């Protein structure tokens, strides 16, 4: 894993956005996996700025959201689709037919199969962007005795529901108990992966993911098996790495 530590959270986000922009410029038909989460907000903001400033072709990109809550109606403020549309896709200029989302309201078995089929038809993920949960989850692949390979239904840990409560007006009971997520195999099949973590609350998970044992109890540790992973950090998120 290539660990890149920047002077600030903003600098890490800007560097990741610049890396994505470079890639899109070189390969306008790039297939990108997009996570939601607070950490991604400055990344997507910087990416929008770069797109507007440099005017590279974004129309032929394909995007796949990483995860989505179960059962939310379209446009719900807590939906990760709404998040991605609001923070990036409404203004980035990707052709609407090339943006792919998980629908948490339809029978999950069929939905997960459809998603994997669409991903395969697009040629697989070229670049997977990722955040990380405090418990080391990636996407919504939660620590467990086993991990799922493909897009699947997840029962969310209480801690993860709490971490997402701000998208639901602070009302924990409003946060769905289940979600859909790309599986570990789906993520690890990406040709390149770029994970970003900022803030001290991520420091333990980052250290365990980068230097700890590979374990299903810390899903991000499986990224050690991938040949092309970059980790973008601010000093706080990197603070447990050099012990
Ligand atoms: C969430 C999402 C992930 C995200 C992670 C970090 O629960 N399932 O896709 O990467 O947790 O989120 P944040 O950046 O808000 O800390």
PDB file of C-alpha atoms and ligand atoms in Angstrom:
ATOM      1  CA  UNK A   1       0.000   0.000   0.000  1.00  0.00           C
ATOM      2  CA  UNK A   2       1.279   3.420  -0.839  1.00  0.00           C
ATOM      3  CA  UNK A   3       0.612   5.720   2.110  1.00  0.00           C
ATOM      4  CA  UNK A   4       0.552   9.438   1.318  1.00  0.00           C
ATOM      5  CA  UNK A   5       0.296  11.857   4.235  1.00  0.00           C
ATOM      6  CA  UNK A   6      -0.564  15.506   3.597  1.00  0.00           C
ATOM      7  CA  UNK A   7      -0.397  18.641   5.749  1.00  0.00           C
ATOM      8  CA  UNK A   8      -4.156  18.859   6.234  1.00  0.00           C
ATOM      9  CA  UNK A   9      -7.431  17.115   5.484  1.00  0.00           C
ATOM     10  CA  UNK A  10      -8.034  19.613   2.716  1.00  0.00           C
ATOM     11  CA  UNK A  11      -4.660  18.919   1.125  1.00  0.00           C
ATOM     12  CA  UNK A  12      -5.353  15.162   1.192  1.00  0.00           C
ATOM     13  CA  UNK A  13      -8.759  15.687  -0.420  1.00  0.00           C
ATOM     14  CA  UNK A  14      -7.344  18.007  -3.082  1.00  0.00           C
ATOM     15  CA  UNK A  15      -4.566  15.543  -3.906  1.00  0.00           C
ATOM     16  CA  UNK A  16      -7.031  12.684  -4.288  1.00  0.00           C
ATOM     17  CA  UNK A  17      -9.278  14.830  -6.501  1.00  0.00           C
ATOM     18  CA  UNK A  18      -6.277  15.765  -8.642  1.00  0.00           C
ATOM     19  CA  UNK A  19      -5.381  12.085  -8.991  1.00  0.00           C
ATOM     20  CA  UNK A  20      -8.922  11.251 -10.138  1.00  0.00           C
ATOM     21  CA  UNK A  21      -8.959  14.191 -12.550  1.00  0.00           C
ATOM     22  CA  UNK A  22      -5.633  13.050 -14.067  1.00  0.00           C
ATOM     23  CA  UNK A  23      -7.003   9.599 -14.561  1.00  0.00           C
ATOM     24  CA  UNK A  24     -10.205  10.878 -16.194  1.00  0.00           C
ATOM     25  CA  UNK A  25      -8.172  13.101 -18.502  1.00  0.00           C
ATOM     26  CA  UNK A  26      -6.046  10.113 -19.582  1.00  0.00           C
ATOM     27  CA  UNK A  27      -8.989   7.751 -19.884  1.00  0.00           C
ATOM     28  CA  UNK A  28     -12.369   9.483 -20.385  1.00  0.00           C
ATOM     29  CA  UNK A  29     -14.167   6.124 -20.290  1.00  0.00           C
ATOM     30  CA  UNK A  30     -12.993   5.382 -16.774  1.00  0.00           C
ATOM     31  CA  UNK A  31     -15.275   3.296 -14.526  1.00  0.00           C
ATOM     32  CA  UNK A  32     -15.210   4.707 -10.982  1.00  0.00           C
ATOM     33  CA  UNK A  33     -16.653   3.395  -7.716  1.00  0.00           C
ATOM     34  CA  UNK A  34     -17.991   6.213  -5.546  1.00  0.00           C
ATOM     35  CA  UNK A  35     -18.488   6.153  -1.770  1.00  0.00           C
ATOM     36  CA  UNK A  36     -20.544   8.579   0.281  1.00  0.00           C
ATOM     37  CA  UNK A  37     -19.440   9.949   3.663  1.00  0.00           C
ATOM     38  CA  UNK A  38     -18.263  13.229   5.161  1.00  0.00           C
ATOM     39  CA  UNK A  39     -14.640  12.542   4.178  1.00  0.00           C
ATOM     40  CA  UNK A  40     -15.612  12.537   0.515  1.00  0.00           C
ATOM     41  CA  UNK A  41     -17.314  15.961   0.546  1.00  0.00           C
ATOM     42  CA  UNK A  42     -14.097  18.012   0.027  1.00  0.00           C
ATOM     43  CA  UNK A  43     -12.832  15.433  -2.507  1.00  0.00           C
ATOM     44  CA  UNK A  44     -15.943  15.785  -4.655  1.00  0.00           C
ATOM     45  CA  UNK A  45     -15.930  19.592  -4.235  1.00  0.00           C
ATOM     46  CA  UNK A  46     -12.324  19.720  -5.477  1.00  0.00           C
ATOM     47  CA  UNK A  47     -13.143  17.350  -8.339  1.00  0.00           C
ATOM     48  CA  UNK A  48     -16.022  19.591  -9.441  1.00  0.00           C
ATOM     49  CA  UNK A  49     -13.683  22.615  -9.366  1.00  0.00           C
ATOM     50  CA  UNK A  50     -11.052  20.779 -11.424  1.00  0.00           C
ATOM     51  CA  UNK A  51     -13.656  19.650 -13.957  1.00  0.00           C
ATOM     52  CA  UNK A  52     -14.915  23.196 -14.391  1.00  0.00           C
ATOM     53  CA  UNK A  53     -11.440  24.701 -14.508  1.00  0.00           C
ATOM     54  CA  UNK A  54      -9.799  22.219 -16.876  1.00  0.00           C
ATOM     55  CA  UNK A  55     -12.852  21.262 -18.924  1.00  0.00           C
ATOM     56  CA  UNK A  56     -11.822  17.624 -19.482  1.00  0.00           C
ATOM     57  CA  UNK A  57     -14.465  15.283 -20.864  1.00  0.00           C
ATOM     58  CA  UNK A  58     -16.543  13.761 -18.071  1.00  0.00           C
ATOM     59  CA  UNK A  59     -19.481  12.637 -20.192  1.00  0.00           C
ATOM     60  CA  UNK A  60     -18.106   9.171 -20.966  1.00  0.00           C
ATOM     61  CA  UNK A  61     -17.234   8.213 -17.398  1.00  0.00           C
ATOM     62  CA  UNK A  62     -19.205   5.445 -15.708  1.00  0.00           C
ATOM     63  CA  UNK A  63     -19.888   5.614 -11.988  1.00  0.00           C
ATOM     64  CA  UNK A  64     -21.068   2.958  -9.521  1.00  0.00           C
ATOM     65  CA  UNK A  65     -22.080   3.815  -5.987  1.00  0.00           C
ATOM     66  CA  UNK A  66     -20.448   1.615  -3.370  1.00  0.00           C
ATOM     67  CA  UNK A  67     -23.295   1.228  -0.913  1.00  0.00           C
ATOM     68  CA  UNK A  68     -26.830   2.297  -0.087  1.00  0.00           C
ATOM     69  CA  UNK A  69     -29.273   2.005   2.792  1.00  0.00           C
ATOM     70  CA  UNK A  70     -32.193  -0.348   2.439  1.00  0.00           C
ATOM     71  CA  UNK A  71     -35.716   0.926   2.062  1.00  0.00           C
ATOM     72  CA  UNK A  72     -35.264   4.666   1.546  1.00  0.00           C
ATOM     73  CA  UNK A  73     -37.537   6.439  -0.957  1.00  0.00           C
ATOM     74  CA  UNK A  74     -35.965   8.331  -3.883  1.00  0.00           C
ATOM     75  CA  UNK A  75     -34.550  11.701  -2.884  1.00  0.00           C
ATOM     76  CA  UNK A  76     -34.421  10.833   0.840  1.00  0.00           C
ATOM     77  CA  UNK A  77     -31.827  13.047   2.535  1.00  0.00           C
ATOM     78  CA  UNK A  78     -30.121  10.004   4.087  1.00  0.00           C
ATOM     79  CA  UNK A  79     -29.775   8.092   0.833  1.00  0.00           C
ATOM     80  CA  UNK A  80     -26.219   7.761  -0.474  1.00  0.00           C
ATOM     81  CA  UNK A  81     -27.572   8.226  -3.987  1.00  0.00           C
ATOM     82  CA  UNK A  82     -28.921  11.615  -2.928  1.00  0.00           C
ATOM     83  CA  UNK A  83     -25.519  12.358  -1.391  1.00  0.00           C
ATOM     84  CA  UNK A  84     -23.619  11.475  -4.570  1.00  0.00           C
ATOM     85  CA  UNK A  85     -26.021  13.427  -6.755  1.00  0.00           C
ATOM     86  CA  UNK A  86     -25.857  16.471  -4.505  1.00  0.00           C
ATOM     87  CA  UNK A  87     -22.088  16.522  -3.947  1.00  0.00           C
ATOM     88  CA  UNK A  88     -20.895  15.411  -7.385  1.00  0.00           C
ATOM     89  CA  UNK A  89     -23.093  13.919 -10.041  1.00  0.00           C
ATOM     90  CA  UNK A  90     -25.711  16.662 -10.572  1.00  0.00           C
ATOM     91  CA  UNK A  91     -22.940  19.023 -11.672  1.00  0.00           C
ATOM     92  CA  UNK A  92     -20.070  16.868 -12.904  1.00  0.00           C
ATOM     93  CA  UNK A  93     -21.419  16.212 -16.383  1.00  0.00           C
ATOM     94  CA  UNK A  94     -21.460  12.396 -16.417  1.00  0.00           C
ATOM     95  CA  UNK A  95     -24.042  11.083 -18.889  1.00  0.00           C
ATOM     96  CA  UNK A  96     -27.083  10.058 -16.785  1.00  0.00           C
ATOM     97  CA  UNK A  97     -27.157   6.631 -18.477  1.00  0.00           C
ATOM     98  CA  UNK A  98     -23.689   5.921 -17.116  1.00  0.00           C
ATOM     99  CA  UNK A  99     -24.393   6.595 -13.441  1.00  0.00           C
ATOM    100  CA  UNK A 100     -25.284   3.396 -11.601  1.00  0.00           C
ATOM    101  CA  UNK A 101     -27.046   3.177  -8.252  1.00  0.00           C
ATOM    102  CA  UNK A 102     -28.242   0.519  -5.846  1.00  0.00           C
ATOM    103  CA  UNK A 103     -31.971   0.563  -5.152  1.00  0.00           C
ATOM    104  CA  UNK A 104     -32.646  -0.417  -1.550  1.00  0.00           C
ATOM    105  CA  UNK A 105     -36.400  -0.789  -2.139  1.00  0.00           C
ATOM    106  CA  UNK A 106     -36.481  -3.728  -4.547  1.00  0.00           C
ATOM    107  CA  UNK A 107     -35.926  -7.419  -3.673  1.00  0.00           C
ATOM    108  CA  UNK A 108     -32.257  -7.410  -2.672  1.00  0.00           C
ATOM    109  CA  UNK A 109     -31.249 -10.733  -4.252  1.00  0.00           C
ATOM    110  CA  UNK A 110     -32.247  -9.571  -7.741  1.00  0.00           C
ATOM    111  CA  UNK A 111     -30.897  -6.073  -7.154  1.00  0.00           C
ATOM    112  CA  UNK A 112     -27.458  -7.338  -6.131  1.00  0.00           C
ATOM    113  CA  UNK A 113     -27.272  -9.627  -9.174  1.00  0.00           C
ATOM    114  CA  UNK A 114     -28.348  -6.791 -11.482  1.00  0.00           C
ATOM    115  CA  UNK A 115     -25.654  -4.548 -10.034  1.00  0.00           C
ATOM    116  CA  UNK A 116     -22.854  -7.079 -10.480  1.00  0.00           C
ATOM    117  CA  UNK A 117     -24.067  -7.713 -14.061  1.00  0.00           C
ATOM    118  CA  UNK A 118     -24.025  -3.985 -14.869  1.00  0.00           C
ATOM    119  CA  UNK A 119     -20.562  -3.665 -13.377  1.00  0.00           C
ATOM    120  CA  UNK A 120     -19.270  -6.584 -15.438  1.00  0.00           C
ATOM    121  CA  UNK A 121     -20.913  -5.158 -18.590  1.00  0.00           C
ATOM    122  CA  UNK A 122     -19.099  -1.856 -17.959  1.00  0.00           C
ATOM    123  CA  UNK A 123     -15.795  -3.780 -17.902  1.00  0.00           C
ATOM    124  CA  UNK A 124     -15.270  -3.707 -14.112  1.00  0.00           C
ATOM    125  CA  UNK A 125     -14.003  -0.911 -11.907  1.00  0.00           C
ATOM    126  CA  UNK A 126     -10.901   0.974 -13.039  1.00  0.00           C
ATOM    127  CA  UNK A 127     -10.662   3.124  -9.945  1.00  0.00           C
ATOM    128  CA  UNK A 128     -12.372   2.474  -6.635  1.00  0.00           C
ATOM    129  CA  UNK A 129     -12.522   5.392  -4.225  1.00  0.00           C
ATOM    130  CA  UNK A 130     -13.043   4.472  -0.579  1.00  0.00           C
ATOM    131  CA  UNK A 131     -13.502   5.982   2.842  1.00  0.00           C
ATOM    132  CA  UNK A 132     -13.102   3.906   5.983  1.00  0.00           C
ATOM    133  CA  UNK A 133     -15.333   3.416   9.005  1.00  0.00           C
ATOM    134  CA  UNK A 134     -13.977   3.751  12.542  1.00  0.00           C
ATOM    135  CA  UNK A 135     -14.344  -0.013  12.899  1.00  0.00           C
ATOM    136  CA  UNK A 136     -12.424  -0.605   9.663  1.00  0.00           C
ATOM    137  CA  UNK A 137     -15.414  -1.170   7.397  1.00  0.00           C
ATOM    138  CA  UNK A 138     -15.123  -0.323   3.710  1.00  0.00           C
ATOM    139  CA  UNK A 139     -18.310   0.310   1.802  1.00  0.00           C
ATOM    140  CA  UNK A 140     -20.700  -1.303   4.264  1.00  0.00           C
ATOM    141  CA  UNK A 141     -18.594  -4.457   4.638  1.00  0.00           C
ATOM    142  CA  UNK A 142     -18.717  -4.670   8.417  1.00  0.00           C
ATOM    143  CA  UNK A 143     -16.276  -6.589  10.649  1.00  0.00           C
ATOM    144  CA  UNK A 144     -17.571 -10.143  11.004  1.00  0.00           C
ATOM    145  CA  UNK A 145     -16.478 -13.793  11.142  1.00  0.00           C
ATOM    146  CA  UNK A 146     -16.914 -13.945   7.360  1.00  0.00           C
ATOM    147  CA  UNK A 147     -17.060 -11.375   4.571  1.00  0.00           C
ATOM    148  CA  UNK A 148     -19.176 -11.454   1.418  1.00  0.00           C
ATOM    149  CA  UNK A 149     -17.485 -11.463  -1.963  1.00  0.00           C
ATOM    150  CA  UNK A 150     -20.145  -9.762  -4.076  1.00  0.00           C
ATOM    151  CA  UNK A 151     -22.818  -7.082  -3.713  1.00  0.00           C
ATOM    152  CA  UNK A 152     -25.017  -8.194  -0.825  1.00  0.00           C
ATOM    153  CA  UNK A 153     -27.316  -7.190   2.021  1.00  0.00           C
ATOM    154  CA  UNK A 154     -25.602  -6.097   5.217  1.00  0.00           C
ATOM    155  CA  UNK A 155     -26.918  -5.806   8.756  1.00  0.00           C
ATOM    156  CA  UNK A 156     -25.324  -2.624  10.039  1.00  0.00           C
ATOM    157  CA  UNK A 157     -23.473  -2.488  13.331  1.00  0.00           C
ATOM    158  CA  UNK A 158     -24.907  -0.135  15.932  1.00  0.00           C
ATOM    159  CA  UNK A 159     -21.672   1.898  15.798  1.00  0.00           C
ATOM    160  CA  UNK A 160     -22.036   2.339  12.031  1.00  0.00           C
ATOM    161  CA  UNK A 161     -25.677   3.393  12.387  1.00  0.00           C
ATOM    162  CA  UNK A 162     -24.574   5.962  14.966  1.00  0.00           C
ATOM    163  CA  UNK A 163     -21.806   7.214  12.681  1.00  0.00           C
ATOM    164  CA  UNK A 164     -24.435   7.854  10.007  1.00  0.00           C
ATOM    165  CA  UNK A 165     -27.069   9.457  12.244  1.00  0.00           C
ATOM    166  CA  UNK A 166     -26.377  12.980  11.002  1.00  0.00           C
ATOM    167  CA  UNK A 167     -27.894  12.092   7.589  1.00  0.00           C
ATOM    168  CA  UNK A 168     -31.121  11.260   9.495  1.00  0.00           C
ATOM    169  CA  UNK A 169     -31.652  14.448  11.565  1.00  0.00           C
ATOM    170  CA  UNK A 170     -29.789  12.878  14.466  1.00  0.00           C
ATOM    171  CA  UNK A 171     -32.590  10.285  14.935  1.00  0.00           C
ATOM    172  CA  UNK A 172     -30.974   6.858  15.403  1.00  0.00           C
ATOM    173  CA  UNK A 173     -34.277   5.038  14.986  1.00  0.00           C
ATOM    174  CA  UNK A 174     -34.536   6.555  11.488  1.00  0.00           C
ATOM    175  CA  UNK A 175     -31.222   5.025  10.366  1.00  0.00           C
ATOM    176  CA  UNK A 176     -31.984   1.794   8.470  1.00  0.00           C
ATOM    177  CA  UNK A 177     -30.729  -1.433  10.047  1.00  0.00           C
ATOM    178  CA  UNK A 178     -29.749  -2.899   6.709  1.00  0.00           C
ATOM    179  CA  UNK A 179     -27.888  -1.724   3.645  1.00  0.00           C
ATOM    180  CA  UNK A 180     -26.641  -2.967   0.277  1.00  0.00           C
ATOM    181  CA  UNK A 181     -22.931  -2.921  -0.371  1.00  0.00           C
ATOM    182  CA  UNK A 182     -20.457  -3.971  -2.989  1.00  0.00           C
ATOM    183  CA  UNK A 183     -18.678  -7.020  -1.583  1.00  0.00           C
ATOM    184  CA  UNK A 184     -15.013  -7.378  -0.730  1.00  0.00           C
ATOM    185  CA  UNK A 185     -14.366  -9.190  -4.012  1.00  0.00           C
ATOM    186  CA  UNK A 186     -16.181  -6.475  -5.954  1.00  0.00           C
ATOM    187  CA  UNK A 187     -13.942  -3.838  -4.360  1.00  0.00           C
ATOM    188  CA  UNK A 188     -10.711  -5.835  -4.626  1.00  0.00           C
ATOM    189  CA  UNK A 189     -11.355  -6.529  -8.312  1.00  0.00           C
ATOM    190  CA  UNK A 190     -10.919  -2.826  -9.050  1.00  0.00           C
ATOM    191  CA  UNK A 191      -7.737  -2.156 -11.023  1.00  0.00           C
ATOM    192  CA  UNK A 192      -6.720   0.580  -8.576  1.00  0.00           C
ATOM    193  CA  UNK A 193      -8.027   1.658  -5.186  1.00  0.00           C
ATOM    194  CA  UNK A 194      -7.651   5.035  -3.484  1.00  0.00           C
ATOM    195  CA  UNK A 195      -8.741   5.267   0.143  1.00  0.00           C
ATOM    196  CA  UNK A 196      -8.973   8.523   2.046  1.00  0.00           C
ATOM    197  CA  UNK A 197      -9.148   8.955   5.834  1.00  0.00           C
ATOM    198  CA  UNK A 198      -8.973  12.168   7.812  1.00  0.00           C
ATOM    199  CA  UNK A 199      -9.260  12.964  11.510  1.00  0.00           C
ATOM    200  CA  UNK A 200      -7.998  11.290  14.683  1.00  0.00           C
ATOM    201  CA  UNK A 201     -11.105   9.099  14.966  1.00  0.00           C
ATOM    202  CA  UNK A 202      -9.852   7.106  11.952  1.00  0.00           C
ATOM    203  CA  UNK A 203      -6.251   6.711  13.176  1.00  0.00           C
ATOM    204  CA  UNK A 204      -6.675   3.268  14.810  1.00  0.00           C
ATOM    205  CA  UNK A 205      -8.540   1.804  11.851  1.00  0.00           C
ATOM    206  CA  UNK A 206      -5.978   3.197   9.405  1.00  0.00           C
ATOM    207  CA  UNK A 207      -3.025   1.780  11.363  1.00  0.00           C
ATOM    208  CA  UNK A 208      -4.702  -1.627  11.647  1.00  0.00           C
ATOM    209  CA  UNK A 209      -5.619  -1.627   7.949  1.00  0.00           C
ATOM    210  CA  UNK A 210      -2.147  -0.668   6.758  1.00  0.00           C
ATOM    211  CA  UNK A 211       0.126  -2.483   9.198  1.00  0.00           C
ATOM    212  CA  UNK A 212      -2.069  -4.953  11.129  1.00  0.00           C
ATOM    213  CA  UNK A 213      -3.015  -8.562  10.500  1.00  0.00           C
ATOM    214  CA  UNK A 214      -5.337  -9.293   7.607  1.00  0.00           C
ATOM    215  CA  UNK A 215      -8.570 -10.184   9.317  1.00  0.00           C
ATOM    216  CA  UNK A 216     -12.291 -10.291   8.587  1.00  0.00           C
ATOM    217  CA  UNK A 217     -12.653  -8.312  11.847  1.00  0.00           C
ATOM    218  CA  UNK A 218     -11.092  -5.341  10.038  1.00  0.00           C
ATOM    219  CA  UNK A 219     -12.275  -5.501   6.417  1.00  0.00           C
ATOM    220  CA  UNK A 220      -9.958  -2.689   5.245  1.00  0.00           C
ATOM    221  CA  UNK A 221      -6.958  -4.887   6.138  1.00  0.00           C
ATOM    222  CA  UNK A 222      -7.747  -6.947   3.000  1.00  0.00           C
ATOM    223  CA  UNK A 223      -6.571  -3.985   0.933  1.00  0.00           C
ATOM    224  CA  UNK A 224      -3.034  -5.158   1.794  1.00  0.00           C
ATOM    225  CA  UNK A 225      -3.597  -7.975  -0.725  1.00  0.00           C
ATOM    226  CA  UNK A 226      -4.209  -5.558  -3.601  1.00  0.00           C
ATOM    227  CA  UNK A 227      -1.296  -4.460  -5.764  1.00  0.00           C
ATOM    228  CA  UNK A 228      -2.426  -0.874  -6.417  1.00  0.00           C
ATOM    229  CA  UNK A 229      -3.751   0.846  -3.320  1.00  0.00           C
ATOM    230  CA  UNK A 230      -3.067   4.456  -2.399  1.00  0.00           C
ATOM    231  CA  UNK A 231      -4.015   5.744   1.058  1.00  0.00           C
ATOM    232  CA  UNK A 232      -4.542   9.513   1.409  1.00  0.00           C
ATOM    233  CA  UNK A 233      -4.220  10.756   4.990  1.00  0.00           C
ATOM    234  CA  UNK A 234      -4.059  13.910   7.036  1.00  0.00           C
ATOM    235  CA  UNK A 235      -1.628  13.984   9.994  1.00  0.00           C
ATOM    236  CA  UNK A 236      -4.355  13.048  12.506  1.00  0.00           C
ATOM    237  CA  UNK A 237      -5.445   9.933  10.597  1.00  0.00           C
ATOM    238  CA  UNK A 238      -1.778   8.973  10.120  1.00  0.00           C
ATOM    239  CA  UNK A 239      -0.900   9.521  13.787  1.00  0.00           C
ATOM    240  CA  UNK A 240      -0.900   5.837  14.811  1.00  0.00           C
ATOM    241  CA  UNK A 241       1.133   4.629  11.857  1.00  0.00           C
ATOM    242  CA  UNK A 242       4.646   5.335  13.036  1.00  0.00           C
ATOM    243  CA  UNK A 243       4.568   3.732  16.466  1.00  0.00           C
TER     244      UNK A 243
HETATM  245  C1  LIG B   1     -19.960   5.015   5.927  1.00  0.00           C
HETATM  246  C2  LIG B   1     -20.088   4.423   4.502  1.00  0.00           C
HETATM  247  C3  LIG B   1     -18.748   4.297   3.830  1.00  0.00           C
HETATM  248  C4  LIG B   1     -17.882   5.475   4.199  1.00  0.00           C
HETATM  249  C5  LIG B   1     -17.542   5.374   5.664  1.00  0.00           C
HETATM  250  C6  LIG B   1     -16.842   6.604   6.219  1.00  0.00           C
HETATM  251  O1  LIG B   1     -20.718   4.304   6.860  1.00  0.00           O
HETATM  252  N1  LIG B   1     -20.716   3.159   4.431  1.00  0.00           N
HETATM  253  O2  LIG B   1     -18.942   4.171   2.431  1.00  0.00           O
HETATM  254  O3  LIG B   1     -16.694   5.424   3.466  1.00  0.00           O
HETATM  255  O4  LIG B   1     -18.661   5.026   6.453  1.00  0.00           O
HETATM  256  O5  LIG B   1     -17.724   7.684   6.339  1.00  0.00           O
HETATM  257  P1  LIG B   1     -17.269   9.129   6.803  1.00  0.00           P
HETATM  258  O6  LIG B   1     -16.411   9.668   5.727  1.00  0.00           O
HETATM  259  O7  LIG B   1     -18.553   9.910   6.968  1.00  0.00           O
HETATM  260  O8  LIG B   1     -16.531   8.969   8.088  1.00  0.00           O
END
